[in-house]
Amino acid sequence: MRGVIFDGKQTRVVDDLEIRDPGPGEVLVAISAAGLCHSDLSVVDGTIPFPVPVVLGHEGAGVVEAVGAGVVHVRPGDHVALSTLANCGACAQCDRGRPTMCRKAIGMPQQPFSREGRTLYQFASNSAFAERTVVKAVQAVKIPKDIPLPSAALIGCGVLTGVGAVLNRARVDHGDRVLVIGTGGIGLNVIQGARLAGALTIVAVDANPAKEAVARQFGATHFLTSTEGVRDILPTGADHAFECVGRVELVRQAVDLLDRHGQAILLGVPPATAEASFLVSSMYLDKSILGCRYGSSRPQRDIALYAELYRDGRLLLDELVTETYPIEDFEKAADDAHQGRVARAVLTF
């Protein structure tokens, strides 16, 4: 079968991948579409360290082909969106409703793929850039069949991370003032999450002026090409500032632009050893800096919720799918995504 692999030096589209059958508590999914997220590119450029060779991709949707023993919530033929959380469901964190903090879901890559007699790693417990993948049952969330799979694919990362950061981690409230730095796939979902939460003012910042129209479509009330004009719109600062780029100087700007009792939420992914700075004295006005993993999401609950919001016309998904690419055009999709030409590139099989 076809898939995109990274061997530590280059990415390639191959057609001789093999995958094992699903074991107990696992699901075999035929991938129909997969979003190309910057986290995939960050593996390739070394920003996210990951063992190789690896099958890339982590934002996908498809059709269940087979289930292992004990799987009852999905069956062959069901449409599913996939999450990256291979959480155990039995530890203290899972029991508290914090599956993103489950230690079984962090740093334990599996190797369900093989090629030429050699096993390959699975990226983010998912590997959606393959015609088929095996995931834990908890990662497969049944969705209505009337949702287009290229749109549904984006729920599994971009929407869970961006909208989830607003609703689950920051808990933006009616009338709040929100600053969003970076309007890529994650930033646009933060914007629409703020809109869903009832934020009064949503200031989007992106160096690319061509992104203004889509930022406003998703809910931005203001658009700037730098943070210099934020104080003109929010004289006392923002209640919530989301950094969605992954640059330490922008982290500093997010913190500096907070109002009293404001909070900066970090969603961008800088290099693993990057360090950011802030004025300690400024934090005594009850300001907070919050990390956020995967939108502090609970995928079995949240994916179903976002699917229904989409069906009600309140959550935008189709508008994120700027362009679809056959899997063979991975390099073009990656270049378009890296250069910011598309909100989200979607690979199709």
Coordinates of C-alpha atoms in Angstrom, one line a residue:
M1 CA 0.0 0.0 0.0
R2 CA 1.0 3.6 -0.4
G3 CA 2.3 5.9 2.3
V4 CA 4.6 8.8 3.1
I5 CA 7.8 7.8 5.0
F6 CA 10.6 9.8 6.5
D7 CA 13.9 8.0 6.9
G8 CA 15.8 10.7 8.7
K9 CA 17.1 12.3 5.6
Q10 CA 14.2 12.6 3.1
T11 CA 10.5 12.0 2.7
R12 CA 9.3 9.6 0.1
V13 CA 6.0 8.3 -1.2
V14 CA 6.3 4.5 -1.4
D15 CA 3.8 1.9 -2.6
D16 CA 5.1 -1.2 -0.7
L17 CA 4.1 -0.5 2.9
E18 CA 2.6 -3.4 4.8
I19 CA 0.6 -3.2 8.0
R20 CA -0.4 -5.9 10.5
D21 CA -3.9 -6.9 11.4
P22 CA -5.6 -5.2 14.3
G23 CA -5.1 -6.8 17.7
P24 CA -7.3 -6.8 20.7
G25 CA -8.6 -3.3 21.4
E26 CA -7.5 -2.0 18.0
V27 CA -9.1 -0.8 14.8
L28 CA -7.9 -1.0 11.2
V29 CA -8.9 2.1 9.2
A30 CA -8.8 2.8 5.5
I31 CA -7.7 6.4 5.3
S32 CA -9.7 8.6 2.9
A33 CA -8.1 12.0 3.7
A34 CA -5.4 13.4 5.9
G35 CA -4.6 17.0 6.7
L36 CA -1.0 18.1 6.4
C37 CA -0.1 19.8 9.7
H38 CA 3.1 21.7 10.5
S39 CA 3.8 19.1 13.2
D40 CA 4.5 16.6 10.3
L41 CA 6.9 19.1 8.7
S42 CA 8.5 19.7 12.1
V43 CA 9.5 16.0 12.3
V44 CA 11.2 16.4 8.9
D45 CA 13.1 19.6 9.9
G46 CA 14.0 18.2 13.3
T47 CA 12.0 20.6 15.4
I48 CA 10.1 17.6 16.8
P49 CA 12.6 14.7 17.5
F50 CA 11.1 11.4 16.5
P51 CA 12.6 7.9 15.8
V52 CA 13.0 6.9 12.1
P53 CA 12.0 5.4 9.8
V54 CA 8.5 6.7 10.4
V55 CA 5.2 6.8 8.5
L56 CA 4.0 10.4 8.8
G57 CA 0.6 12.0 9.3
H58 CA -1.6 12.4 12.3
E59 CA -4.8 14.2 11.2
G60 CA -7.0 11.8 9.3
A61 CA -10.4 10.3 8.7
G62 CA -11.6 7.2 6.9
V63 CA -13.7 4.1 7.0
V64 CA -13.3 1.2 9.5
E65 CA -12.2 -2.0 7.7
A66 CA -11.7 -4.3 10.6
V67 CA -11.8 -4.3 14.4
G68 CA -9.9 -6.4 17.0
A69 CA -11.3 -8.4 19.9
G70 CA -13.3 -6.3 22.4
V71 CA -14.0 -3.4 20.1
V72 CA -17.7 -2.6 20.2
H73 CA -18.2 1.1 19.7
V74 CA -17.3 1.0 16.0
R75 CA -17.6 -1.6 13.3
P76 CA -16.6 -2.2 9.7
G77 CA -18.2 0.5 7.4
D78 CA -18.3 3.2 10.0
H79 CA -16.9 6.6 9.2
V80 CA -14.4 7.7 11.8
A81 CA -12.2 10.7 12.6
L82 CA -8.9 9.8 14.3
S83 CA -7.2 11.3 17.3
T84 CA -3.6 11.0 18.3
L85 CA -4.4 10.1 21.9
A86 CA -3.6 6.4 22.5
N87 CA -4.5 6.9 26.1
C88 CA -5.0 3.9 28.4
G89 CA -8.3 4.9 29.9
A90 CA -7.4 3.4 33.3
C91 CA -4.8 5.7 34.9
A92 CA -5.4 8.5 37.3
Q93 CA -5.2 11.2 34.6
C94 CA -7.7 9.4 32.3
D95 CA -10.0 8.9 35.3
R96 CA -9.9 12.6 35.9
G97 CA -10.9 13.3 32.3
R98 CA -7.4 14.4 31.3
P99 CA -6.5 11.9 28.5
T100 CA -3.9 14.3 27.1
M101 CA -1.9 13.8 30.3
C102 CA -2.0 10.0 30.1
R103 CA 1.6 8.7 30.2
K104 CA 0.7 5.9 27.9
A105 CA -0.2 8.5 25.2
I106 CA 3.2 10.2 25.4
G107 CA 6.5 9.0 24.0
M108 CA 5.6 5.4 23.3
P109 CA 5.6 5.0 19.5
Q110 CA 4.5 1.7 18.1
Q111 CA 5.7 -0.1 15.0
P112 CA 2.7 -1.6 13.1
F113 CA 4.1 -0.9 9.7
S114 CA 6.8 -2.8 7.8
R115 CA 8.6 -2.4 4.5
E116 CA 11.2 -4.7 2.9
G117 CA 11.3 -6.7 6.1
R118 CA 12.0 -3.7 8.4
T119 CA 9.6 -2.2 10.9
L120 CA 8.6 1.5 10.7
Y121 CA 7.4 3.7 13.5
Q122 CA 3.9 5.2 13.7
F123 CA 3.9 9.0 14.1
A124 CA 1.7 10.3 16.9
S125 CA 0.1 6.9 17.4
N126 CA -1.7 7.6 14.1
S127 CA 0.3 7.7 10.8
A128 CA -2.6 9.0 8.6
F129 CA -0.4 9.4 5.5
A130 CA -0.9 5.8 4.6
E131 CA -3.8 4.0 2.9
R132 CA -4.4 2.0 6.0
T133 CA -3.4 2.4 9.7
V134 CA -4.0 0.6 12.9
V135 CA -5.0 2.7 16.0
K136 CA -6.2 2.0 19.5
A137 CA -10.0 1.8 19.6
V138 CA -10.1 4.9 21.8
Q139 CA -8.6 6.9 18.9
A140 CA -11.4 6.1 16.4
V141 CA -14.4 8.3 16.9
K142 CA -17.5 7.5 14.9
I143 CA -18.9 10.5 12.9
P144 CA -22.0 10.9 10.7
K145 CA -21.6 9.7 7.1
D146 CA -22.8 13.0 5.7
I147 CA -19.7 14.8 6.8
P148 CA -17.2 15.0 3.9
L149 CA -14.1 13.0 5.0
P150 CA -11.6 15.7 3.8
S151 CA -13.3 18.1 6.2
A152 CA -13.7 15.5 8.9
A153 CA -10.0 14.8 8.8
L154 CA -9.2 18.2 10.1
I155 CA -11.1 17.7 13.4
G156 CA -8.5 15.2 14.6
C157 CA -5.8 17.8 15.2
G158 CA -6.4 21.4 14.0
V159 CA -9.9 21.6 15.5
L160 CA -9.2 19.7 18.6
T161 CA -6.1 21.7 19.3
G162 CA -7.4 25.2 18.4
V163 CA -11.0 25.1 19.4
G164 CA -10.1 22.9 22.4
A165 CA -7.5 25.4 23.6
V166 CA -10.2 28.1 23.8
L167 CA -13.0 26.0 25.3
N168 CA -11.1 23.5 27.5
R169 CA -7.8 25.2 28.5
A170 CA -8.4 29.0 28.4
R171 CA -12.1 28.7 29.0
V172 CA -12.8 31.9 27.1
D173 CA -16.1 33.5 28.3
H174 CA -18.8 35.8 26.8
G175 CA -17.4 39.3 26.3
D176 CA -13.7 38.4 26.6
R177 CA -11.0 40.0 24.5
V178 CA -8.9 37.6 22.6
L179 CA -5.6 38.0 20.7
V180 CA -4.5 35.3 18.2
I181 CA -0.9 35.5 16.9
G182 CA -0.7 33.4 13.7
T183 CA -3.6 32.4 11.5
G184 CA -2.6 29.1 10.1
G185 CA -4.7 26.0 10.6
I186 CA -4.4 26.2 14.4
G187 CA -4.8 29.9 14.6
L188 CA -8.0 29.9 12.5
N189 CA -9.5 27.3 14.8
V190 CA -8.6 29.4 17.8
I191 CA -10.4 32.2 16.2
Q192 CA -13.5 30.2 15.6
G193 CA -13.3 28.7 19.0
A194 CA -13.3 32.3 20.5
R195 CA -16.3 33.1 18.3
L196 CA -18.1 30.0 19.6
A197 CA -17.3 31.0 23.1
G198 CA -18.8 34.5 22.7
A199 CA -15.7 36.6 22.7
L200 CA -16.5 40.3 22.1
T201 CA -13.2 41.2 20.4
I202 CA -11.0 38.8 18.5
V203 CA -7.7 40.4 17.2
A204 CA -5.9 38.3 14.6
V205 CA -2.2 39.0 13.9
D206 CA -0.4 37.5 10.9
A207 CA 2.5 38.9 8.8
N208 CA 0.7 37.8 5.6
P209 CA -1.9 40.4 4.8
A210 CA -3.5 38.0 2.4
K211 CA -4.9 36.0 5.4
E212 CA -7.2 38.8 6.5
A213 CA -10.2 37.6 4.6
V214 CA -10.2 34.1 5.9
A215 CA -9.4 35.3 9.5
R216 CA -12.4 37.5 9.4
Q217 CA -14.5 34.7 7.9
F218 CA -13.7 32.5 10.9
G219 CA -14.6 35.2 13.4
A220 CA -11.8 37.8 13.7
T221 CA -13.1 41.3 14.4
H222 CA -9.8 42.9 13.7
F223 CA -6.7 42.0 11.7
L224 CA -3.1 43.3 12.0
T225 CA 0.1 42.4 10.3
S226 CA 2.1 42.9 13.5
T227 CA 1.4 43.2 17.2
E228 CA 2.3 46.9 17.2
G229 CA -1.3 48.0 16.8
V230 CA -2.8 45.7 19.4
R231 CA -2.9 48.4 22.1
D232 CA -4.8 50.7 19.8
I233 CA -7.6 48.1 19.8
L234 CA -7.1 46.7 23.3
P235 CA -5.8 49.6 25.4
T236 CA -5.5 47.6 28.6
G237 CA -4.5 44.4 26.9
A238 CA -6.1 41.0 26.1
D239 CA -7.8 38.6 28.4
H240 CA -6.4 35.7 26.4
A241 CA -3.4 35.7 24.1
F242 CA -2.8 32.6 21.9
E243 CA 0.6 32.1 20.4
C244 CA 0.1 29.8 17.4
V245 CA 3.4 30.2 15.5
G246 CA 6.1 28.7 17.8
R247 CA 8.6 31.7 18.0
V248 CA 9.9 32.7 21.3
E249 CA 9.8 36.5 20.5
L250 CA 6.1 36.0 19.8
V251 CA 5.6 34.2 23.1
R252 CA 7.1 37.3 24.8
Q253 CA 4.8 39.6 22.9
A254 CA 1.7 37.5 23.9
V255 CA 2.7 37.8 27.5
D256 CA 3.4 41.6 27.3
L257 CA 0.0 42.2 25.7
L258 CA -2.0 40.7 28.5
D259 CA -4.4 42.7 30.7
R260 CA -4.5 42.1 34.4
H261 CA -5.5 38.6 35.1
G262 CA -4.8 37.7 31.5
Q263 CA -3.4 34.4 30.3
A264 CA -1.1 33.5 27.5
I265 CA -1.7 30.1 25.9
L266 CA 1.2 28.5 24.0
L267 CA 0.2 26.4 21.0
G268 CA 3.1 27.0 18.5
V269 CA 5.9 24.4 18.6
P270 CA 9.4 26.0 18.7
P271 CA 12.6 23.8 18.8
A272 CA 12.7 21.5 21.8
T273 CA 15.5 23.4 23.5
A274 CA 14.0 26.9 22.9
E275 CA 13.7 29.2 25.8
A276 CA 11.5 32.3 26.2
S277 CA 11.7 35.2 28.6
F278 CA 9.2 37.5 30.4
L279 CA 9.3 40.2 33.0
V280 CA 8.6 38.5 36.4
S281 CA 7.3 41.7 37.8
S282 CA 4.5 41.7 35.3
M283 CA 3.2 38.4 36.4
Y284 CA 2.1 39.6 39.9
L285 CA -1.0 41.1 38.4
D286 CA -2.5 37.6 38.3
K287 CA -1.2 36.8 34.8
S288 CA -0.6 33.2 33.7
I289 CA 1.3 31.4 31.0
L290 CA -0.4 28.2 30.0
G291 CA 1.0 25.3 28.1
C292 CA -1.6 23.3 26.2
R293 CA -1.3 19.8 24.8
Y294 CA -3.8 18.9 22.0
G295 CA -6.4 21.4 23.2
S296 CA -6.8 19.6 26.6
S297 CA -9.2 17.6 24.6
R298 CA -11.3 14.5 25.3
P299 CA -11.6 13.2 21.8
Q300 CA -14.5 10.8 22.1
R301 CA -16.6 13.7 23.5
D302 CA -15.1 16.6 21.6
I303 CA -14.9 15.1 18.1
A304 CA -18.6 14.2 18.3
L305 CA -19.4 17.7 19.6
Y306 CA -17.5 19.4 16.8
A307 CA -19.1 17.2 14.2
E308 CA -22.5 18.3 15.3
L309 CA -21.5 21.9 15.4
Y310 CA -20.3 21.5 11.8
R311 CA -23.6 20.0 10.8
D312 CA -25.4 22.9 12.5
G313 CA -23.3 25.4 10.4
R314 CA -21.6 26.8 13.5
L315 CA -18.2 25.2 13.0
L316 CA -16.3 25.9 9.8
L317 CA -14.5 22.9 8.3
D318 CA -14.9 23.0 4.5
E319 CA -13.4 26.5 4.5
L320 CA -10.2 25.1 6.0
V321 CA -9.7 22.7 3.1
T322 CA -8.0 25.2 0.8
E323 CA -6.8 22.5 -1.6
T324 CA -6.7 18.7 -1.8
Y325 CA -3.7 16.8 -3.2
P326 CA -3.4 13.1 -4.2
I327 CA -0.9 11.4 -2.0
E328 CA 1.6 11.3 -4.8
D329 CA 1.8 15.1 -4.7
F330 CA 3.0 15.2 -1.1
E331 CA 6.0 17.3 -1.9
K332 CA 3.9 20.0 -3.5
A333 CA 1.4 19.9 -0.6
A334 CA 4.3 20.2 1.9
D335 CA 5.8 23.2 0.1
D336 CA 2.4 25.0 -0.2
A337 CA 1.8 24.4 3.6
H338 CA 5.3 25.5 4.5
Q339 CA 5.0 28.7 2.4
G340 CA 1.6 29.5 3.9
R341 CA -0.2 29.3 0.5
V342 CA -3.0 27.2 2.0
A343 CA -4.9 27.2 5.3
R344 CA -4.7 23.4 5.3
A345 CA -3.4 21.1 2.6
V346 CA -5.4 17.8 2.6
L347 CA -3.9 14.6 1.1
T348 CA -6.4 12.1 -0.4
F349 CA -6.2 8.5 -1.4

